[in-house]
mmCIF file of C-alpha atoms in Angstrom:
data_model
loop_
_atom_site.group_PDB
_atom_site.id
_atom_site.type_symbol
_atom_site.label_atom_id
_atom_site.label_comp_id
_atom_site.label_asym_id
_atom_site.label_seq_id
_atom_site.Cartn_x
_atom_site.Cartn_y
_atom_site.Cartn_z
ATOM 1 C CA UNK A 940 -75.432 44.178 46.242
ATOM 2 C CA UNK A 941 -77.392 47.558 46.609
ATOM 3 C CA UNK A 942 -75.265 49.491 44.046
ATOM 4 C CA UNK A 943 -75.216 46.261 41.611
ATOM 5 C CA UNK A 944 -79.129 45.971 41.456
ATOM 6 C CA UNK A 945 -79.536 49.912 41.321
ATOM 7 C CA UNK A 946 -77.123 49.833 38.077
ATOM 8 C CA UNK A 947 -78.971 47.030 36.587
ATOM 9 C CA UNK A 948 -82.198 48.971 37.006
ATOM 10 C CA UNK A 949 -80.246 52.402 35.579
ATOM 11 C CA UNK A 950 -79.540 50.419 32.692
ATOM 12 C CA UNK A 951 -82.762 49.214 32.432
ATOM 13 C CA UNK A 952 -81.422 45.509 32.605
ATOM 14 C CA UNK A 953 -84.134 43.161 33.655
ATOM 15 C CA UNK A 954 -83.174 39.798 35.075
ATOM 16 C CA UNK A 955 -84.927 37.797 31.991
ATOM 17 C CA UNK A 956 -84.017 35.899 29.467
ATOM 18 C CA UNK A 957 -83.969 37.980 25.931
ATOM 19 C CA UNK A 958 -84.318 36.442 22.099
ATOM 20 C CA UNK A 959 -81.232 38.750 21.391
ATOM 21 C CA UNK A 960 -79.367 37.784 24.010
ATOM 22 C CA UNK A 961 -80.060 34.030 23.454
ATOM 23 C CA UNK A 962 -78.830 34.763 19.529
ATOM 24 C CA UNK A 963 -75.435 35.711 20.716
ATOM 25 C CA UNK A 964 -75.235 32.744 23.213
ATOM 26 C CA UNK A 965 -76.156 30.614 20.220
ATOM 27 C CA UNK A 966 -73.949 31.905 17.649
ATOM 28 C CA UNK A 967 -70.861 31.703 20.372
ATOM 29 C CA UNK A 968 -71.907 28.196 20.957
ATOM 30 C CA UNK A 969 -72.330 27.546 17.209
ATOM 31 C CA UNK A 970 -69.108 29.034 16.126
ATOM 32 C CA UNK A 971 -66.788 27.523 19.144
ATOM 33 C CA UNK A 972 -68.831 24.006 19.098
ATOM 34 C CA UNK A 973 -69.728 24.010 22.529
ATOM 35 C CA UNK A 974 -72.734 22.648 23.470
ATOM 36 C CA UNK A 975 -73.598 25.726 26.255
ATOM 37 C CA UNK A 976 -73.088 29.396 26.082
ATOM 38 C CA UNK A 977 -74.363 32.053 28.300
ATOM 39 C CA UNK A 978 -74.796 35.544 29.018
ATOM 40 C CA UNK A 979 -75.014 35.614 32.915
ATOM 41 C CA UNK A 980 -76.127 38.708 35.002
ATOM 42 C CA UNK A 981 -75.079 38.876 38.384
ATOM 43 C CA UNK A 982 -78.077 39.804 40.553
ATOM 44 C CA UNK A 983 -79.572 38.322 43.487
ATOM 45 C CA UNK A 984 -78.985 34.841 41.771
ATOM 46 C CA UNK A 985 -77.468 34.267 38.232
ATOM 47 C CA UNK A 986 -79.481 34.932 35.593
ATOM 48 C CA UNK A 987 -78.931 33.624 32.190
ATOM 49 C CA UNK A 988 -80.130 36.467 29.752
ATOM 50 C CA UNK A 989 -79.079 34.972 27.064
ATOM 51 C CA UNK A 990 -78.925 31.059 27.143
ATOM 52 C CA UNK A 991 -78.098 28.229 24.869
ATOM 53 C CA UNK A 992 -78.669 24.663 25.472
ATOM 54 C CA UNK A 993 -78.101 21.152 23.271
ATOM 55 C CA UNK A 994 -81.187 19.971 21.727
ATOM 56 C CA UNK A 995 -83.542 18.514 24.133
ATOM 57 C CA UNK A 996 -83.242 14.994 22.550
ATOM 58 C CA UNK A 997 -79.534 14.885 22.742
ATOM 59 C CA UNK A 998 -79.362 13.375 26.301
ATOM 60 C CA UNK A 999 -77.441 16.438 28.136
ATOM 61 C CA UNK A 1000 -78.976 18.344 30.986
ATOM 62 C CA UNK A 1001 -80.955 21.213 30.345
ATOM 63 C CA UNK A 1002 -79.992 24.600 32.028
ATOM 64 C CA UNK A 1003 -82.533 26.881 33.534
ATOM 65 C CA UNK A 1004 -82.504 30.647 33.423
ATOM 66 C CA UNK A 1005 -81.138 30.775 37.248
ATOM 67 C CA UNK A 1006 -78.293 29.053 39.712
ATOM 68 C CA UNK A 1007 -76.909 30.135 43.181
ATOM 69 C CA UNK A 1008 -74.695 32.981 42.816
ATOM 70 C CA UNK A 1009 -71.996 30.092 44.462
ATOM 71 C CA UNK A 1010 -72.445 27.783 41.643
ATOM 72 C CA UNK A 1011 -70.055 27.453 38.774
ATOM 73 C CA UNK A 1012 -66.958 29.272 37.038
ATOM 74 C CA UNK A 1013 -68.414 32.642 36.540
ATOM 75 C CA UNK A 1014 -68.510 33.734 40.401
ATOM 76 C CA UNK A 1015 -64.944 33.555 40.032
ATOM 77 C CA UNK A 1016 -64.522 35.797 36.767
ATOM 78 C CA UNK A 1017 -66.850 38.148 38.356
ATOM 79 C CA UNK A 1018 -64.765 38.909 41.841
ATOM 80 C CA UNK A 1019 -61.207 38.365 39.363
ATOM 81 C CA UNK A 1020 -62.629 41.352 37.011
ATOM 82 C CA UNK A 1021 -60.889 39.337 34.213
ATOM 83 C CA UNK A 1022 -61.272 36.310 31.909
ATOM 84 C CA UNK A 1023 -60.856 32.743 32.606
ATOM 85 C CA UNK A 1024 -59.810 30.118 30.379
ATOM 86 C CA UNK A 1025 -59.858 26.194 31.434
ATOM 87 C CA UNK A 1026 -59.711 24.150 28.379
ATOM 88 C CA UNK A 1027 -59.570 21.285 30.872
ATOM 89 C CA UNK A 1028 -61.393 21.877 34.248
ATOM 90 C CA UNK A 1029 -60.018 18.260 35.848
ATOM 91 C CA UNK A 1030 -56.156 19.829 35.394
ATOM 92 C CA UNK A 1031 -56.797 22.478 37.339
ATOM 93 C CA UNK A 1032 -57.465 21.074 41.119
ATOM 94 C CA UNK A 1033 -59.251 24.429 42.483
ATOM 95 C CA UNK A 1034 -62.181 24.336 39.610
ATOM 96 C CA UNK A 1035 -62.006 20.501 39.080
ATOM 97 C CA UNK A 1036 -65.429 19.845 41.450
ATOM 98 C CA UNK A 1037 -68.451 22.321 42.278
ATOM 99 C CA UNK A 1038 -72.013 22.100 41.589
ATOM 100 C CA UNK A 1039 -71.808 22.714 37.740
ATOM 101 C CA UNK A 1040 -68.674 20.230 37.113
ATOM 102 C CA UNK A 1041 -70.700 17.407 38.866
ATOM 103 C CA UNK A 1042 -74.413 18.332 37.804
ATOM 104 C CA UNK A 1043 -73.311 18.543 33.957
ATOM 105 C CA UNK A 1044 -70.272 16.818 33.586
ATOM 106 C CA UNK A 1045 -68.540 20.443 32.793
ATOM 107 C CA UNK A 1046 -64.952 19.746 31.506
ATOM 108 C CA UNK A 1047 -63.958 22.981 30.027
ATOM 109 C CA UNK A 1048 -64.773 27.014 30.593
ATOM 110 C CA UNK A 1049 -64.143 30.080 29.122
ATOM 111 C CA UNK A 1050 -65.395 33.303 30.639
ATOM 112 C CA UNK A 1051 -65.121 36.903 30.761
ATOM 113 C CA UNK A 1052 -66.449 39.683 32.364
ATOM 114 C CA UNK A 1053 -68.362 43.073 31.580
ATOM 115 C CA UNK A 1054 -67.064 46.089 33.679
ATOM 116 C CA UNK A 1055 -69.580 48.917 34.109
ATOM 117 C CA UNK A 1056 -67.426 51.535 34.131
ATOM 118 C CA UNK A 1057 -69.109 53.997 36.014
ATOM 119 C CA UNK A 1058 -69.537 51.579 38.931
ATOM 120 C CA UNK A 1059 -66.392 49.203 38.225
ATOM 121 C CA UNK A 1060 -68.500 46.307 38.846
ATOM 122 C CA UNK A 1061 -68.250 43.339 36.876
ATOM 123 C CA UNK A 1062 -72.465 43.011 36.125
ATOM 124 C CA UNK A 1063 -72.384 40.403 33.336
ATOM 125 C CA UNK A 1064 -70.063 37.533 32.183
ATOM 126 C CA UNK A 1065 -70.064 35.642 28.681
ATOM 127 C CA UNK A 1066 -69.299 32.492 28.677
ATOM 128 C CA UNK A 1067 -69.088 29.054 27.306
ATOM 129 C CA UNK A 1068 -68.826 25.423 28.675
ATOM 130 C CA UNK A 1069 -69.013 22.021 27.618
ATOM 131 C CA UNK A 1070 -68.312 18.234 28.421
ATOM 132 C CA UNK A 1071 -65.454 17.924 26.552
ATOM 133 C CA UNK A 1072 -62.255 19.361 27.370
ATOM 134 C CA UNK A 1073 -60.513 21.412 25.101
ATOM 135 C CA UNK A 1074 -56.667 21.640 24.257
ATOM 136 C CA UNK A 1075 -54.649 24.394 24.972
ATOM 137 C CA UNK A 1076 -53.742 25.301 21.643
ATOM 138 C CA UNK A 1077 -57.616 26.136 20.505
ATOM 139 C CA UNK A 1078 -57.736 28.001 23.766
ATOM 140 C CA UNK A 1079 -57.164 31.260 22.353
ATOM 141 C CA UNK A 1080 -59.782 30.470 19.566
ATOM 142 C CA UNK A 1081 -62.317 29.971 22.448
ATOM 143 C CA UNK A 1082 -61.747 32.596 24.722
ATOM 144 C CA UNK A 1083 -61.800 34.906 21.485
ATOM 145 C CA UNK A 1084 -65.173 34.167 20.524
ATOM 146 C CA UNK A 1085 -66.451 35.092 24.281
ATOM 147 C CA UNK A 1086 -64.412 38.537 23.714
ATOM 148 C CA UNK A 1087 -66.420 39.164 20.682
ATOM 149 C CA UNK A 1088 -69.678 37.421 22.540
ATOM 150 C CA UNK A 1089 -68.961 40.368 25.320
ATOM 151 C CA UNK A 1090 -68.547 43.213 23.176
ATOM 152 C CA UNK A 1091 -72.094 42.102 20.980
ATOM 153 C CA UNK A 1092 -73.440 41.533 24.929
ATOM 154 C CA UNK A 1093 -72.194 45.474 25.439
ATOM 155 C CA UNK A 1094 -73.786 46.661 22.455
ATOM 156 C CA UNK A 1095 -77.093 45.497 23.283
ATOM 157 C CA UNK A 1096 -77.075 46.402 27.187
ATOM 158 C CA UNK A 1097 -75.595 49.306 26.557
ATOM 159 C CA UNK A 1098 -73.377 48.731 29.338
ATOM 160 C CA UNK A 1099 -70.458 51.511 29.467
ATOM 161 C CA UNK A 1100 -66.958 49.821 29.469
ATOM 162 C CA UNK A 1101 -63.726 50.959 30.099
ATOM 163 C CA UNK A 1102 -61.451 51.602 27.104
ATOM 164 C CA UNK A 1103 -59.723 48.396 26.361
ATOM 165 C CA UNK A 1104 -56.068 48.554 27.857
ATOM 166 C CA UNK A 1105 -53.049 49.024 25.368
#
């Protein structure tokens, strides 16, 4: 935990929300149709940096800048190093109940991860998640958009990433 909070501060990451940050959760969410998208730093606690919610007045829950670093799908894509795509989160029996799944109804996921690679920490994830479940043939779509959320995330954190592999 030491050498992940000392890198955040080296990067001069803050663990708070930014306007950029929320414009690239909100154009992922936009373009892929998902109702949440996030750009989630890894700290002491999650921290959504960038954050988009549905409209207030559309009946779905509301996610704050925080959860338990236990909580949810990105945990997992952090300690993997590498993305994870569940179009549908009730076929898969390992992710089909934790907090997020039952708090918010979440039936599909698609993460990935930044790698600092001067540490080889994964610091920050992008991801997206919604009640609906998603087929597996517009899975590639999805997880393409958080590939192009993550490298928008990288140019604004300035986060040094390995070379992508060939």
């Amino acid at each position: 935990m030491a050498t992940r909070l000392s890198r955040f501060a080296e990067l001069g990451i803050t663990m708070e929300g930014q306007d950029v940050l929320d414009d690239i959760a909100t154009d992922m969410a936009s373009r892929s149709g998902f109702l949440y998208a996030m750009v989630n730093a890894f700290g002491r606690v999650q921290t959504f940096l960038g954050l988009h919610n549905p409209p207030q007045e559309s009946g779905y829950p509301i996610v704050g800048r925080t959860m338990s670093r236990a909580h949810g799908f990105c945990p997992e894509v952090i300690q993997r190093q590498r993305g994870l795509p569940l179009p549908n989160v009730a076929a898969s029996p390992r992710f089909q109940s934790n907090e997020v799944v039952d708090a918010i109804g979440i039936q599909s996921y698609f993460g990935s991860p930044i790698i600092d690679e001067v540490t080889g920490l994964a610091l920050v994830t992008s991801c997206l998640i919604d009640p609906e479940p998603r087929t597996l043939r517009d899975a590639t779509r999805i997880q393409g958009i958080v590939r192009d959320g993550v490298r928008a995330v990288v140019d604004v954190l300035k986060i040094p990433t390995p070379p992508p592999a060939s």
